[in-house]
Amino acid sequence: MCDVKNILLCGVGGQGTILASKILSTCLVDAGYDVKMSEIHGMAQRGGSVTTQVRYGKKVYSPIIGRGSADILVSFEAMEGLRYLDQLKPEGVVVVNDYKIPSSTILAGLEEYPEDAIEILKAKAKTKVIDAGEIASSLGNPKAMNIVLLGSLVKLMGLESLNWKSAIEKCVKPAFVELNIKALEEGMNAV
């Protein structure tokens, strides 16, 4: 029986996908897990896709999650969830931010945004919809939506007892530590 857990985070450049993954990986390493993380962020500064893969367990041999192997898919943007849905295992869970960022081809009028993206996700997988932007805005900074989503992931993976405060302190500037801790807690409460 494999004890390795596979997490795929996806979003659009500038949403903080990589920071959330670094906090997750830091906390898991500090807790004694073997952790492998990989990231793909080509064209991220132009609004392109950003994905990270985090695998953890007693011993992890590869940083890459095979197609159909992710235990959980955390999508920072609705359409990105559709784009990477094939990476999820049949019994896996999707956490999707109720948030839309039209791609450049959509803005140019070459394609249409799939307005029913979240409904499609719900039809194909067990899906938790989080309005992370609203939650982060209520905390005073909409940019913290990445940590709200991380909090939801933490709760769904049963990792609440790990030392998240320490991981956040290691990964963000001191001025933002308290905000991120609150965002993490609110994300846990949202699922």
CSV table of C-alpha atoms in Angstrom, one decimal:
chain,number,residue,atom,x,y,z
A,1,MET,CA,0.0,0.0,0.0
A,2,CYS,CA,1.4,3.4,-1.0
A,3,ASP,CA,1.6,6.0,1.7
A,4,VAL,CA,2.5,8.8,-0.6
A,5,LYS,CA,-0.1,11.6,-0.9
A,6,ASN,CA,-0.3,13.6,-4.1
A,7,ILE,CA,-1.4,17.2,-4.3
A,8,LEU,CA,-1.7,19.3,-7.4
A,9,LEU,CA,-2.1,23.1,-7.1
A,10,CYS,CA,-3.0,25.1,-10.2
A,11,GLY,CA,-3.7,28.7,-10.9
A,12,VAL,CA,-2.7,31.7,-13.0
A,13,GLY,CA,0.5,33.7,-12.7
A,14,GLY,CA,0.3,36.2,-9.8
A,15,GLN,CA,-2.2,34.2,-7.7
A,16,GLY,CA,0.4,32.9,-5.2
A,17,THR,CA,0.3,29.2,-6.2
A,18,ILE,CA,4.0,28.8,-5.7
A,19,LEU,CA,4.1,30.5,-2.3
A,20,ALA,CA,1.2,28.3,-1.0
A,21,SER,CA,3.1,25.3,-2.2
A,22,LYS,CA,6.3,26.4,-0.5
A,23,ILE,CA,4.5,26.9,2.8
A,24,LEU,CA,2.9,23.5,2.4
A,25,SER,CA,6.2,21.8,1.6
A,26,THR,CA,8.1,23.6,4.4
A,27,CYS,CA,5.5,22.5,7.0
A,28,LEU,CA,5.5,18.9,5.8
A,29,VAL,CA,9.3,18.7,5.8
A,30,ASP,CA,9.4,20.2,9.3
A,31,ALA,CA,6.9,17.5,10.4
A,32,GLY,CA,9.3,14.8,9.2
A,33,TYR,CA,7.8,13.8,5.9
A,34,ASP,CA,9.8,13.1,2.8
A,35,VAL,CA,8.6,15.8,0.4
A,36,LYS,CA,9.1,16.4,-3.3
A,37,MET,CA,7.8,19.5,-5.0
A,38,SER,CA,7.9,20.6,-8.6
A,39,GLU,CA,6.6,23.7,-10.3
A,40,ILE,CA,5.8,24.8,-13.8
A,41,HIS,CA,5.4,28.5,-14.4
A,42,GLY,CA,6.3,29.3,-17.9
A,43,MET,CA,4.6,32.4,-19.2
A,44,ALA,CA,3.2,33.0,-15.7
A,45,GLN,CA,3.9,36.7,-15.9
A,46,ARG,CA,1.6,36.9,-18.9
A,47,GLY,CA,-1.3,35.3,-17.2
A,48,GLY,CA,-0.4,31.8,-18.1
A,49,SER,CA,-1.0,28.6,-16.1
A,50,VAL,CA,1.1,27.9,-13.0
A,51,THR,CA,1.1,24.5,-11.5
A,52,THR,CA,2.9,22.9,-8.6
A,53,GLN,CA,3.0,19.3,-7.6
A,54,VAL,CA,3.6,18.3,-4.0
A,55,ARG,CA,4.1,14.7,-3.0
A,56,TYR,CA,4.7,13.6,0.6
A,57,GLY,CA,5.0,10.5,2.7
A,58,LYS,CA,7.5,8.2,4.4
A,59,LYS,CA,9.6,8.0,1.2
A,60,VAL,CA,9.0,9.8,-2.1
A,61,TYR,CA,11.0,8.8,-5.1
A,62,SER,CA,9.7,11.2,-7.7
A,63,PRO,CA,8.3,14.8,-7.7
A,64,ILE,CA,5.9,14.1,-10.6
A,65,ILE,CA,2.3,13.1,-10.1
A,66,GLY,CA,1.1,10.7,-12.8
A,67,ARG,CA,-2.1,11.4,-14.7
A,68,GLY,CA,-5.1,10.3,-12.7
A,69,SER,CA,-3.0,10.1,-9.5
A,70,ALA,CA,-3.7,13.3,-7.5
A,71,ASP,CA,-5.5,12.9,-4.2
A,72,ILE,CA,-6.5,16.5,-4.3
A,73,LEU,CA,-6.6,19.2,-6.9
A,74,VAL,CA,-6.6,22.8,-5.6
A,75,SER,CA,-7.6,25.2,-8.3
A,76,PHE,CA,-7.0,28.9,-7.6
A,77,GLU,CA,-9.1,29.8,-10.7
A,78,ALA,CA,-12.1,28.0,-12.0
A,79,MET,CA,-11.1,27.3,-15.6
A,80,GLU,CA,-7.7,26.0,-14.4
A,81,GLY,CA,-9.5,23.3,-12.5
A,82,LEU,CA,-11.0,22.1,-15.7
A,83,ARG,CA,-7.6,22.2,-17.4
A,84,TYR,CA,-6.0,19.8,-14.8
A,85,LEU,CA,-9.0,17.7,-13.9
A,86,ASP,CA,-7.5,14.6,-15.7
A,87,GLN,CA,-4.7,14.6,-13.1
A,88,LEU,CA,-7.2,13.7,-10.3
A,89,LYS,CA,-7.7,10.1,-9.2
A,90,PRO,CA,-11.3,8.8,-9.4
A,91,GLU,CA,-11.9,9.2,-5.7
A,92,GLY,CA,-9.9,12.5,-5.5
A,93,VAL,CA,-11.3,15.8,-4.3
A,94,VAL,CA,-11.2,19.2,-6.1
A,95,VAL,CA,-11.0,22.4,-4.1
A,96,VAL,CA,-11.9,25.2,-6.5
A,97,ASN,CA,-11.8,28.9,-5.9
A,98,ASP,CA,-15.0,30.6,-7.1
A,99,TYR,CA,-12.8,33.1,-9.1
A,100,LYS,CA,-12.4,33.7,-12.8
A,101,ILE,CA,-9.4,35.2,-14.7
A,102,PRO,CA,-10.0,35.2,-18.4
A,103,SER,CA,-7.0,34.2,-20.5
A,104,SER,CA,-5.5,36.3,-23.2
A,105,THR,CA,-7.3,34.4,-25.9
A,106,ILE,CA,-10.6,34.9,-24.2
A,107,LEU,CA,-9.8,38.6,-23.7
A,108,ALA,CA,-9.0,38.8,-27.4
A,109,GLY,CA,-12.4,37.3,-28.3
A,110,LEU,CA,-10.9,34.1,-29.8
A,111,GLU,CA,-12.5,31.8,-27.2
A,112,GLU,CA,-15.3,32.0,-24.6
A,113,TYR,CA,-14.8,31.5,-20.9
A,114,PRO,CA,-16.6,28.3,-19.8
A,115,GLU,CA,-19.2,29.9,-17.5
A,116,ASP,CA,-20.2,26.5,-16.2
A,117,ALA,CA,-16.7,25.5,-15.2
A,118,ILE,CA,-17.6,24.9,-11.6
A,119,GLU,CA,-20.7,22.9,-12.5
A,120,ILE,CA,-18.6,20.7,-14.8
A,121,LEU,CA,-16.1,20.1,-12.0
A,122,LYS,CA,-19.0,19.2,-9.6
A,123,ALA,CA,-20.4,16.8,-12.2
A,124,LYS,CA,-17.1,15.0,-12.7
A,125,ALA,CA,-15.5,14.9,-9.2
A,126,LYS,CA,-16.2,15.5,-5.5
A,127,THR,CA,-15.8,19.3,-5.4
A,128,LYS,CA,-15.6,21.9,-2.7
A,129,VAL,CA,-16.2,25.4,-3.9
A,130,ILE,CA,-14.5,28.2,-1.8
A,131,ASP,CA,-15.0,31.9,-2.3
A,132,ALA,CA,-11.4,32.5,-1.3
A,133,GLY,CA,-11.4,36.1,-2.7
A,134,GLU,CA,-14.3,37.1,-0.5
A,135,ILE,CA,-12.8,35.5,2.6
A,136,ALA,CA,-9.4,37.1,2.0
A,137,SER,CA,-11.1,40.5,1.3
A,138,SER,CA,-12.9,40.2,4.7
A,139,LEU,CA,-9.4,39.9,6.3
A,140,GLY,CA,-8.3,43.1,4.6
A,141,ASN,CA,-6.2,41.7,1.7
A,142,PRO,CA,-7.6,39.9,-1.3
A,143,LYS,CA,-4.1,38.7,-2.2
A,144,ALA,CA,-4.3,36.2,0.7
A,145,MET,CA,-6.8,34.1,-1.2
A,146,ASN,CA,-3.9,31.6,-1.9
A,147,ILE,CA,-3.5,31.0,1.8
A,148,VAL,CA,-7.3,30.6,2.3
A,149,LEU,CA,-7.1,27.8,-0.3
A,150,LEU,CA,-4.1,26.3,1.5
A,151,GLY,CA,-6.1,26.3,4.7
A,152,SER,CA,-8.9,24.4,3.0
A,153,LEU,CA,-6.4,21.9,1.6
A,154,VAL,CA,-4.9,21.5,5.1
A,155,LYS,CA,-8.3,20.6,6.6
A,156,LEU,CA,-9.2,18.2,3.8
A,157,MET,CA,-5.9,16.4,4.1
A,158,GLY,CA,-6.2,16.2,7.9
A,159,LEU,CA,-3.0,18.2,8.5
A,160,GLU,CA,-4.4,20.7,10.9
A,161,SER,CA,-2.1,19.7,13.8
A,162,LEU,CA,1.1,20.6,12.0
A,163,ASN,CA,3.0,23.7,12.9
A,164,TRP,CA,1.7,26.1,10.2
A,165,LYS,CA,2.7,29.2,12.0
A,166,SER,CA,6.3,28.2,11.9
A,167,ALA,CA,6.1,27.4,8.1
A,168,ILE,CA,4.4,30.7,7.4
A,169,GLU,CA,7.0,32.6,9.4
A,170,LYS,CA,9.7,30.9,7.3
A,171,CYS,CA,8.1,31.8,4.0
A,172,VAL,CA,6.6,35.2,4.2
A,173,LYS,CA,7.8,38.7,5.3
A,174,PRO,CA,7.2,39.4,9.0
A,175,ALA,CA,4.6,42.1,8.2
A,176,PHE,CA,2.3,39.5,6.6
A,177,VAL,CA,2.6,36.6,9.0
A,178,GLU,CA,-0.5,37.4,11.1
A,179,LEU,CA,-2.6,38.0,8.0
A,180,ASN,CA,-1.5,34.6,6.5
A,181,ILE,CA,-2.2,32.8,9.7
A,182,LYS,CA,-5.7,34.2,9.8
A,183,ALA,CA,-6.2,33.4,6.2
A,184,LEU,CA,-5.1,29.8,6.8
A,185,GLU,CA,-7.6,29.4,9.7
A,186,GLU,CA,-10.4,30.9,7.7
A,187,GLY,CA,-9.6,28.5,4.9
A,188,MET,CA,-9.8,25.6,7.3
A,189,ASN,CA,-13.2,26.8,8.5
A,190,ALA,CA,-14.5,27.2,5.0
A,191,VAL,CA,-14.7,23.4,4.3
